[in-house]
Structure formats: C-alpha cells, structure tokens
PDB file of C-alpha atoms and ligand atoms in Angstrom:
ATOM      1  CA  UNK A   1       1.513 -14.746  13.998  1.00  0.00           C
ATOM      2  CA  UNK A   2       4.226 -13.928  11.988  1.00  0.00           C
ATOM      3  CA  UNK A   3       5.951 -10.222  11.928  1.00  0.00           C
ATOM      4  CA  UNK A   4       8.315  -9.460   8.239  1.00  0.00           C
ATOM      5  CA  UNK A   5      10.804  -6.959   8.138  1.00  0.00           C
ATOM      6  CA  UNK A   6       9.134  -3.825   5.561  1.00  0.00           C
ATOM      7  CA  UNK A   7      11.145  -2.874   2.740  1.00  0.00           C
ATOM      8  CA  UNK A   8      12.013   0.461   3.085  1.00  0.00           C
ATOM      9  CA  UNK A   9      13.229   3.070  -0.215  1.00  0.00           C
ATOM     10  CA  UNK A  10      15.685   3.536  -1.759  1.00  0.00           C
ATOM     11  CA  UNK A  11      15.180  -0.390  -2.688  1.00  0.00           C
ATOM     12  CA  UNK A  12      14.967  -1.555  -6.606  1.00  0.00           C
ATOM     13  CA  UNK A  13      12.453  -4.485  -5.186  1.00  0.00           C
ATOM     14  CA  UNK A  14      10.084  -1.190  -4.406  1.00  0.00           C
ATOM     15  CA  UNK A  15       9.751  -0.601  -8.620  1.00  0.00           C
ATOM     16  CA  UNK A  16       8.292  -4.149  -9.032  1.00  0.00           C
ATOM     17  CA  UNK A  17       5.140  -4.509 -11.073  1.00  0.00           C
ATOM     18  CA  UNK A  18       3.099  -7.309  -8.671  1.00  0.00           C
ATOM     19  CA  UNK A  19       2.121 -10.568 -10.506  1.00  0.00           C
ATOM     20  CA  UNK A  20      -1.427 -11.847 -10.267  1.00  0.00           C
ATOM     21  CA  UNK A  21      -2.749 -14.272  -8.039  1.00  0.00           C
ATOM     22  CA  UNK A  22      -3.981 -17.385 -10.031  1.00  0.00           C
ATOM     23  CA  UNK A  23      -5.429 -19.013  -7.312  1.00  0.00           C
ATOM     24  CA  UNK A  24      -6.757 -18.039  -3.794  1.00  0.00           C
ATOM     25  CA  UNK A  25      -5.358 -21.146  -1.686  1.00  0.00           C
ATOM     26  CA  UNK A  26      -4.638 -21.263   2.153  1.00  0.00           C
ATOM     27  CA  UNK A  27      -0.648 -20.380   1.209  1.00  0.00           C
ATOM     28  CA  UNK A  28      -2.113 -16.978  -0.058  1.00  0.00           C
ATOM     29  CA  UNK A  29      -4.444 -16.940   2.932  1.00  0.00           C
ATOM     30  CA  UNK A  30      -1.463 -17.376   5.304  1.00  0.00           C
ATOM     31  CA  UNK A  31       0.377 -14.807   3.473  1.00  0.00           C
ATOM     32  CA  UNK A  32      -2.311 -12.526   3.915  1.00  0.00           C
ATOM     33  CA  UNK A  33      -2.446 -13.132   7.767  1.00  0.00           C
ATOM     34  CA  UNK A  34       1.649 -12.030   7.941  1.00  0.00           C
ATOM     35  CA  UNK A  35       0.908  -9.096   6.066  1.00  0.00           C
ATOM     36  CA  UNK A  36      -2.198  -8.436   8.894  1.00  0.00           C
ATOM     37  CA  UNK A  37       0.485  -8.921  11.172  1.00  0.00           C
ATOM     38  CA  UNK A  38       3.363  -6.760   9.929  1.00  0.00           C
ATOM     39  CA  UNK A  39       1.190  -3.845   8.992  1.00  0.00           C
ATOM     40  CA  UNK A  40      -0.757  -3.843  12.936  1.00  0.00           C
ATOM     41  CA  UNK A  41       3.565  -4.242  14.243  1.00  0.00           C
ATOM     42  CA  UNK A  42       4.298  -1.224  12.164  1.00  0.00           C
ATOM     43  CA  UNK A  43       1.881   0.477  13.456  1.00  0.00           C
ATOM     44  CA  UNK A  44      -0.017   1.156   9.664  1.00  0.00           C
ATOM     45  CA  UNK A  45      -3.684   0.923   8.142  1.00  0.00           C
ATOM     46  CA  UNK A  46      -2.789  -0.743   4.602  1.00  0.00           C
ATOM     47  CA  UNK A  47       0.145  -2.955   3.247  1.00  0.00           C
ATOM     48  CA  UNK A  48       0.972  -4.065   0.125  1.00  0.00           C
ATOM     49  CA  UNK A  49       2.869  -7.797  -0.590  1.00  0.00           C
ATOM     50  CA  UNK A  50       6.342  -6.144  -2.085  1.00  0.00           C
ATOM     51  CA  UNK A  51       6.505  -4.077   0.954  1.00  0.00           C
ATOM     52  CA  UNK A  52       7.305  -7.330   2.705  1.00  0.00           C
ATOM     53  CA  UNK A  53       9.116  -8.551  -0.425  1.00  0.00           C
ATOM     54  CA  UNK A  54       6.216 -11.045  -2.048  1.00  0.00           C
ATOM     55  CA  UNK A  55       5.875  -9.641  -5.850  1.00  0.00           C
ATOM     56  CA  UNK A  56       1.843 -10.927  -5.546  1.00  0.00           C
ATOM     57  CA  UNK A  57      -1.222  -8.120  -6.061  1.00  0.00           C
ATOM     58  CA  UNK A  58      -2.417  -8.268  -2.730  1.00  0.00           C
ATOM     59  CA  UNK A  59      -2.939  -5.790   0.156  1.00  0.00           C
ATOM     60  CA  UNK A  60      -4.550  -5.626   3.326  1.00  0.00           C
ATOM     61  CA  UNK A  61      -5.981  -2.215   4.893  1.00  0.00           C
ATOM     62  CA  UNK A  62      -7.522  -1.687   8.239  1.00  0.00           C
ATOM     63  CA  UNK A  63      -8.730   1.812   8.930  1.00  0.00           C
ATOM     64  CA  UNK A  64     -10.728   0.803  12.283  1.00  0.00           C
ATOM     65  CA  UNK A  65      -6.770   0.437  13.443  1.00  0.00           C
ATOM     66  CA  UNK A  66      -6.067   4.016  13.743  1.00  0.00           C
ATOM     67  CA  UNK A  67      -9.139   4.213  16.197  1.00  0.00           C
ATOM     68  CA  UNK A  68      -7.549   1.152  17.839  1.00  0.00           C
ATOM     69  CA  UNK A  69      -9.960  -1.012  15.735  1.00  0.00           C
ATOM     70  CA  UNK A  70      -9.567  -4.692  14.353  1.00  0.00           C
ATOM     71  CA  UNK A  71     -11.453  -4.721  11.408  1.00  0.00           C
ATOM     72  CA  UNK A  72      -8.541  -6.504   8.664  1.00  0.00           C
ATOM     73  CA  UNK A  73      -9.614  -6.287   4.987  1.00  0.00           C
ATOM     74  CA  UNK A  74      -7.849  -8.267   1.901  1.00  0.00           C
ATOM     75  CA  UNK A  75      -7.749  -7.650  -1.507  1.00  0.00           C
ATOM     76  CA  UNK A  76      -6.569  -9.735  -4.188  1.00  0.00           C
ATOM     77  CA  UNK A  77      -5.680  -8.560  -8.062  1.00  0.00           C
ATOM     78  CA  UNK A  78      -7.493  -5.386  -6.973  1.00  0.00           C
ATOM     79  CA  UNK A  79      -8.267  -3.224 -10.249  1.00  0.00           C
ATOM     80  CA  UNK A  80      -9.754   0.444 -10.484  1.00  0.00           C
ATOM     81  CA  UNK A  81     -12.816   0.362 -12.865  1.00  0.00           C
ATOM     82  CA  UNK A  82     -14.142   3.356 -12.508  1.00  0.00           C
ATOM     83  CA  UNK A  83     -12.380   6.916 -11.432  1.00  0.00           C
ATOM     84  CA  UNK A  84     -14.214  10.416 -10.878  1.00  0.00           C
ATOM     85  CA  UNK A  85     -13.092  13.537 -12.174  1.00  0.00           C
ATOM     86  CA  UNK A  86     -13.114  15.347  -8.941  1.00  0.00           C
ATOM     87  CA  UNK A  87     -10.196  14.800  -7.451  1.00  0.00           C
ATOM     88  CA  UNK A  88      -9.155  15.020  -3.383  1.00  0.00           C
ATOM     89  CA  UNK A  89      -5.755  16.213  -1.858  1.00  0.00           C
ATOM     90  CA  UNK A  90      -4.611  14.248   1.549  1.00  0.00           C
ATOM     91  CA  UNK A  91      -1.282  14.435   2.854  1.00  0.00           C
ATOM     92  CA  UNK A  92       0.058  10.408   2.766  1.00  0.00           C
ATOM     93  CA  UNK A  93       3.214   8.511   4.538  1.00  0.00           C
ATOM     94  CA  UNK A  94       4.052   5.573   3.846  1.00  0.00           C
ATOM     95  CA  UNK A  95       5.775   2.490   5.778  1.00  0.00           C
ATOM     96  CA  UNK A  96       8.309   2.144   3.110  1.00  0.00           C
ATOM     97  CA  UNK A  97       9.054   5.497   2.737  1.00  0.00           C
ATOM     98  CA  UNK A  98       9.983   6.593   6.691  1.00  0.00           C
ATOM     99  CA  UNK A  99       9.225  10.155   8.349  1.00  0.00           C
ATOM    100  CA  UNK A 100       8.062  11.761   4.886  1.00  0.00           C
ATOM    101  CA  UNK A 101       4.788  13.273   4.896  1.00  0.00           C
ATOM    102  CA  UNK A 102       3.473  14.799   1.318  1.00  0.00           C
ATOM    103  CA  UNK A 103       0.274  15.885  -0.122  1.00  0.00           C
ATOM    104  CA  UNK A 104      -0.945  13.746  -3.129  1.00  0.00           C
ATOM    105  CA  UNK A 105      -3.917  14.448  -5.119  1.00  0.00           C
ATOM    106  CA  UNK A 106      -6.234  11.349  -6.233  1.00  0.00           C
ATOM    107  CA  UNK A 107      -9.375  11.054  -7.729  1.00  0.00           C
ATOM    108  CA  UNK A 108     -11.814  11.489  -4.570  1.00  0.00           C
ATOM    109  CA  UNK A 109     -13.981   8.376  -5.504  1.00  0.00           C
ATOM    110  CA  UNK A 110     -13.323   5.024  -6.822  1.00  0.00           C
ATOM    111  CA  UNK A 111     -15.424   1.512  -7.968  1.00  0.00           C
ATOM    112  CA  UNK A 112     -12.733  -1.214  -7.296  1.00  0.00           C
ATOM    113  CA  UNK A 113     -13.225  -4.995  -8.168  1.00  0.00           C
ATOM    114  CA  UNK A 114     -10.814  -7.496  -6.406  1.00  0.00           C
ATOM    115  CA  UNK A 115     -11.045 -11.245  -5.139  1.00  0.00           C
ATOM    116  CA  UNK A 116     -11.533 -11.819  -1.694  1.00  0.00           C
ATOM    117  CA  UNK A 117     -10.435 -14.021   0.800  1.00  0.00           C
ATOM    118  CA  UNK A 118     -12.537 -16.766  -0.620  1.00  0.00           C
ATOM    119  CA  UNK A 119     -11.681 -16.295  -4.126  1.00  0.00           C
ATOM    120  CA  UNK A 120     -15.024 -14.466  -4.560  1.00  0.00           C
ATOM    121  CA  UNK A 121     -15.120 -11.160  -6.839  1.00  0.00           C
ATOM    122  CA  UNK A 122     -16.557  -8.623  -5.036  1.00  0.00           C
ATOM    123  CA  UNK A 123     -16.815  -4.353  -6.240  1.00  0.00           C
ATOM    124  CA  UNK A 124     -16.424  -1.964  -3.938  1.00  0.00           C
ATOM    125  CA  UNK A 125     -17.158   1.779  -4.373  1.00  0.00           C
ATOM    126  CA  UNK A 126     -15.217   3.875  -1.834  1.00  0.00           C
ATOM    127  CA  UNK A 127     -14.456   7.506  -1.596  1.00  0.00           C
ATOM    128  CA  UNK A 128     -12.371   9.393   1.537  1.00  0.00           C
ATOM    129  CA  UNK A 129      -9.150   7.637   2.860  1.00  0.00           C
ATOM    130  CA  UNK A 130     -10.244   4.396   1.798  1.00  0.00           C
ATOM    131  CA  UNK A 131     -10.188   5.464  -1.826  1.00  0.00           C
ATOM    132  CA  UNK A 132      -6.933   7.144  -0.620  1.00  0.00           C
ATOM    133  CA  UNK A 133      -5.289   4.108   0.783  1.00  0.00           C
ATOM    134  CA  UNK A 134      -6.380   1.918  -1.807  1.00  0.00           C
ATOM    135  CA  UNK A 135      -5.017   3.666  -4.606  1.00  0.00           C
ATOM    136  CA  UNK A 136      -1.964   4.237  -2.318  1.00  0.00           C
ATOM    137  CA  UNK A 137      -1.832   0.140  -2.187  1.00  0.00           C
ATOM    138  CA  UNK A 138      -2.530  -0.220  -5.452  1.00  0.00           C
ATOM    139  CA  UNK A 139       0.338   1.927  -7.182  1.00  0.00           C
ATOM    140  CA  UNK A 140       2.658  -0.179  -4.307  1.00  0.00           C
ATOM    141  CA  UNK A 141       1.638  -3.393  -6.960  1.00  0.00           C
ATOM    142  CA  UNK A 142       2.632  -1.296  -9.704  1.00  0.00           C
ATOM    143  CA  UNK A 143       5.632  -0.477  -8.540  1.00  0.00           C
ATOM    144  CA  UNK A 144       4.781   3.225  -7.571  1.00  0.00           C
ATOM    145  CA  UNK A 145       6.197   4.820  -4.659  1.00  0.00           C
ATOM    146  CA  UNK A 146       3.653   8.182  -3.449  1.00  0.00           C
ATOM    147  CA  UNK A 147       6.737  10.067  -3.240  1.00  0.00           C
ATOM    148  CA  UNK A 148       6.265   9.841  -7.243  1.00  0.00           C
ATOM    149  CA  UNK A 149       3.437  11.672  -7.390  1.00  0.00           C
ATOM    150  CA  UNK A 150       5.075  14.770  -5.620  1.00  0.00           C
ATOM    151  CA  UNK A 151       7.390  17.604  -7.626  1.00  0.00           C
ATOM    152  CA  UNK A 152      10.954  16.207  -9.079  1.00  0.00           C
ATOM    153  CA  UNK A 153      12.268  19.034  -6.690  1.00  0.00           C
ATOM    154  CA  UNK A 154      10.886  17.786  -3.874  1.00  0.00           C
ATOM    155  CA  UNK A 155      11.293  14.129  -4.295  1.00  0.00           C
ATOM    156  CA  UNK A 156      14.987  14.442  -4.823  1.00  0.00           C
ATOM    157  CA  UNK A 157      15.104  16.059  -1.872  1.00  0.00           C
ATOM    158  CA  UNK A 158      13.222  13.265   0.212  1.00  0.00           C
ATOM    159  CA  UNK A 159      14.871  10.362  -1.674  1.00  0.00           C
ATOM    160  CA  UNK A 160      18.449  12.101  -0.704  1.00  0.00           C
ATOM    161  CA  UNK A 161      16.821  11.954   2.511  1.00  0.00           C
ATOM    162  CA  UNK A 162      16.024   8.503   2.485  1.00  0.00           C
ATOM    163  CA  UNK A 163      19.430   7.091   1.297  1.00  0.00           C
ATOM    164  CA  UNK A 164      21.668   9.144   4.163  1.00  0.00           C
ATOM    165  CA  UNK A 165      19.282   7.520   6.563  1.00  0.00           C
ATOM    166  CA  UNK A 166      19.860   4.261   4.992  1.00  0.00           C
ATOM    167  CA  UNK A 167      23.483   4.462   4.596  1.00  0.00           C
ATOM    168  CA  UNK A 168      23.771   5.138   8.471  1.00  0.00           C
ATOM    169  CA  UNK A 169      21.210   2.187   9.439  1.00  0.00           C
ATOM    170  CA  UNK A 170      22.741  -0.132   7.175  1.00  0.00           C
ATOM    171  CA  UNK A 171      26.201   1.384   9.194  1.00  0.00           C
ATOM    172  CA  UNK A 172      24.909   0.502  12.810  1.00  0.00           C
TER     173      UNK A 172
HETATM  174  O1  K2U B 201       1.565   1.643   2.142  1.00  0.00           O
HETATM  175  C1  K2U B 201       1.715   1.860   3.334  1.00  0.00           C
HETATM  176  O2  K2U B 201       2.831   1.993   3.868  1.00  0.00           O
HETATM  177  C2  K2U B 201       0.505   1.992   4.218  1.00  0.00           C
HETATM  178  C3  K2U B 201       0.130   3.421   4.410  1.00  0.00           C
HETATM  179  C4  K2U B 201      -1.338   3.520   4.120  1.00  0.00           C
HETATM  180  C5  K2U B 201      -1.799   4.867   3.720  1.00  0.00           C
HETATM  181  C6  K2U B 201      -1.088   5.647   2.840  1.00  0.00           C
HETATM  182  C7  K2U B 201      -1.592   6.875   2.466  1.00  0.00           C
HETATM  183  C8  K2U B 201      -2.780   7.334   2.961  1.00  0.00           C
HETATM  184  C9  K2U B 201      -3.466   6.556   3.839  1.00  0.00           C
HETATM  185  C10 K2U B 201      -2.980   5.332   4.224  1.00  0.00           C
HETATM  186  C11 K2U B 201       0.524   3.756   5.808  1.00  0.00           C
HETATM  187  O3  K2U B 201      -0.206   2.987   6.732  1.00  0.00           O
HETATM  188  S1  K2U B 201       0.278   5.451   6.105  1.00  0.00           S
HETATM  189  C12 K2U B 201       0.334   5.662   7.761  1.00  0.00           C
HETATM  190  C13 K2U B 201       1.670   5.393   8.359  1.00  0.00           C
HETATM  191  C14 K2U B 201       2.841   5.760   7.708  1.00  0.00           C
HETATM  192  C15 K2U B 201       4.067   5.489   8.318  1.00  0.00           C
HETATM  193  C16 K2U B 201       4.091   4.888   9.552  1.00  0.00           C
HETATM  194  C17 K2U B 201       2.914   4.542  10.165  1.00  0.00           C
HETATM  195  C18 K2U B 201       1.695   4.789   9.566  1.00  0.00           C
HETATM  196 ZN1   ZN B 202       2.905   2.800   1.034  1.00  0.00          ZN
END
C-alpha cells in the first residue's frame, strides 16, 4: 500500500506526452497498485501515471468507488479507435486541477483498445462517464489538462486561480 503525493497545476510535468509501456512486468503491476492507492486516498474514480509523476501511458479508473465500490480497472497504452459524432457535455474536476468544476464536451461513445494487467489486448466500447473519464485519462498521457478544453477566458481565470493557491501552499 503505497499513497504518492498528486501533482497538482500549474506544473510543466502536467504538459508531458506519456511514453509507452514496452513491457507489462510486475514493476508496472506494482506501479499500477500505488496509483489504485493514491487515486482511492484522494478520494477520485480515475488516475493517470504523470499525475503521480511516472511519464508511462497508464491509468486506473474505478467508478464503483463513488458508490463506495472496489471494482479497480487498469489500462495500459490505451488508444481511442473509434469516436462517434454525437457528442455529450458533463461537467469534470480533476485531482490535479483542485476545486474547479467545468463543463467539457466529448464524443458520447468510444471503442478503446489497451493492454491489461496481463499484457493482454483487450477493446472496450464504453459510452457515459466511463467514456468521460477515459478520455479525461487519456488527454492526462498526452499532456492535456480538461481545463484546456474550456474558453481562453475562462481558463485564465482558473489557472490564475490555481497559481495564488499554489503560491500560498507552497508559503505554509
Ligand atoms: O484525472 C483525475 O483527476 C481523475 C478524475 C476523473 C474524472 C474526470 C472527469 C470526469 C469523470 C472522472 C477525478 O476523479 S474527477 C472527481 C474528483 C475530482 C477532484 C477531487 C475528487 C474527485
Ligand atoms: Zn484529471
């Protein structure tokens, strides 16, 4: 069981684009079970590596965990293959991005492929917040914030936020 701090914005290590796995090995496996663990601390239902600092495309997700579920899923050099056209608005936070609360609009169903925690491909087809969350993941490993999906306007305003909350946390 092992809890790491989450990276929080304004933080260069944030715009990273993730590296691919080349091998599913019990090092990524124990990496995946800190991630399990710092996402359930922070009290969140998906978690990508950078936001604990590891520049590797993986994410976890639980979505049983808001209902107080355990029901831990990994995914490894997830890729969207397939996208509809319709797209769905729901309003997103985000554990790296503290006490801001936006709607984002995403294309309401997805066919994923990722590795999972055998190495095995697998394709999933989702569509409500689990298309949500793992798109939300997904941009983390490309080095996309949802904040930059919102209006210049308003993400200035947020990220000006973000910094004067830093500046006083990093002040004590
Ligand atoms: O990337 C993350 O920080 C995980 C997100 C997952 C998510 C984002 C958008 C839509 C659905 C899920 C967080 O778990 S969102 C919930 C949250 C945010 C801040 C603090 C606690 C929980
Ligand atoms: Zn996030």
């Amino acid at each position: 069981m092992t809890i790491r701090p989450i990276i929080t914005a304004p933080d260069p290590r944030l715009k990273t684009v993730s590296e691919a796995v080349d091998r599913v090995n019990d090092s990524i496996r124990k990496l995946a079970d800190d991630m399990v663990d710092s996402m359930y601390a922070a009290d969140g239902i998906g978690l990508a590596a950078i936001q604990i600092g590891v520049p590797k495309r993986m994410l976890v997700m639980d979505l049983d965990q808001k209902d107080g579920g355990r029901n831990p899923r990994l995914f490894i050099n997830p890729k969207v293959v397939w996208a509809s056209e319709e797209m769905a608005k729901m309003e997103e936070g985000c554990l790296s991005v503290p006490e801001v609360w936006e709607d984002v609009e995403r294309p309401a169903r997805i066919t994923a492929e990722y590795l999972d925690r055998d190495g095995a491909l697998q394709t999933l087809e989702a569509d409500g917040l689990l298309a949500t969350c793992l798109q939300h993941e997904i941009d983390h490993l490309n080095g996309v914030l949802f904040i930059d999906h919102i209006s210049r306007l308003k993400r200035g305003i947020v990220m000006r936020k973000l910094t004067k909350a830093k500046k006083l946390k990093d002040a004590g």
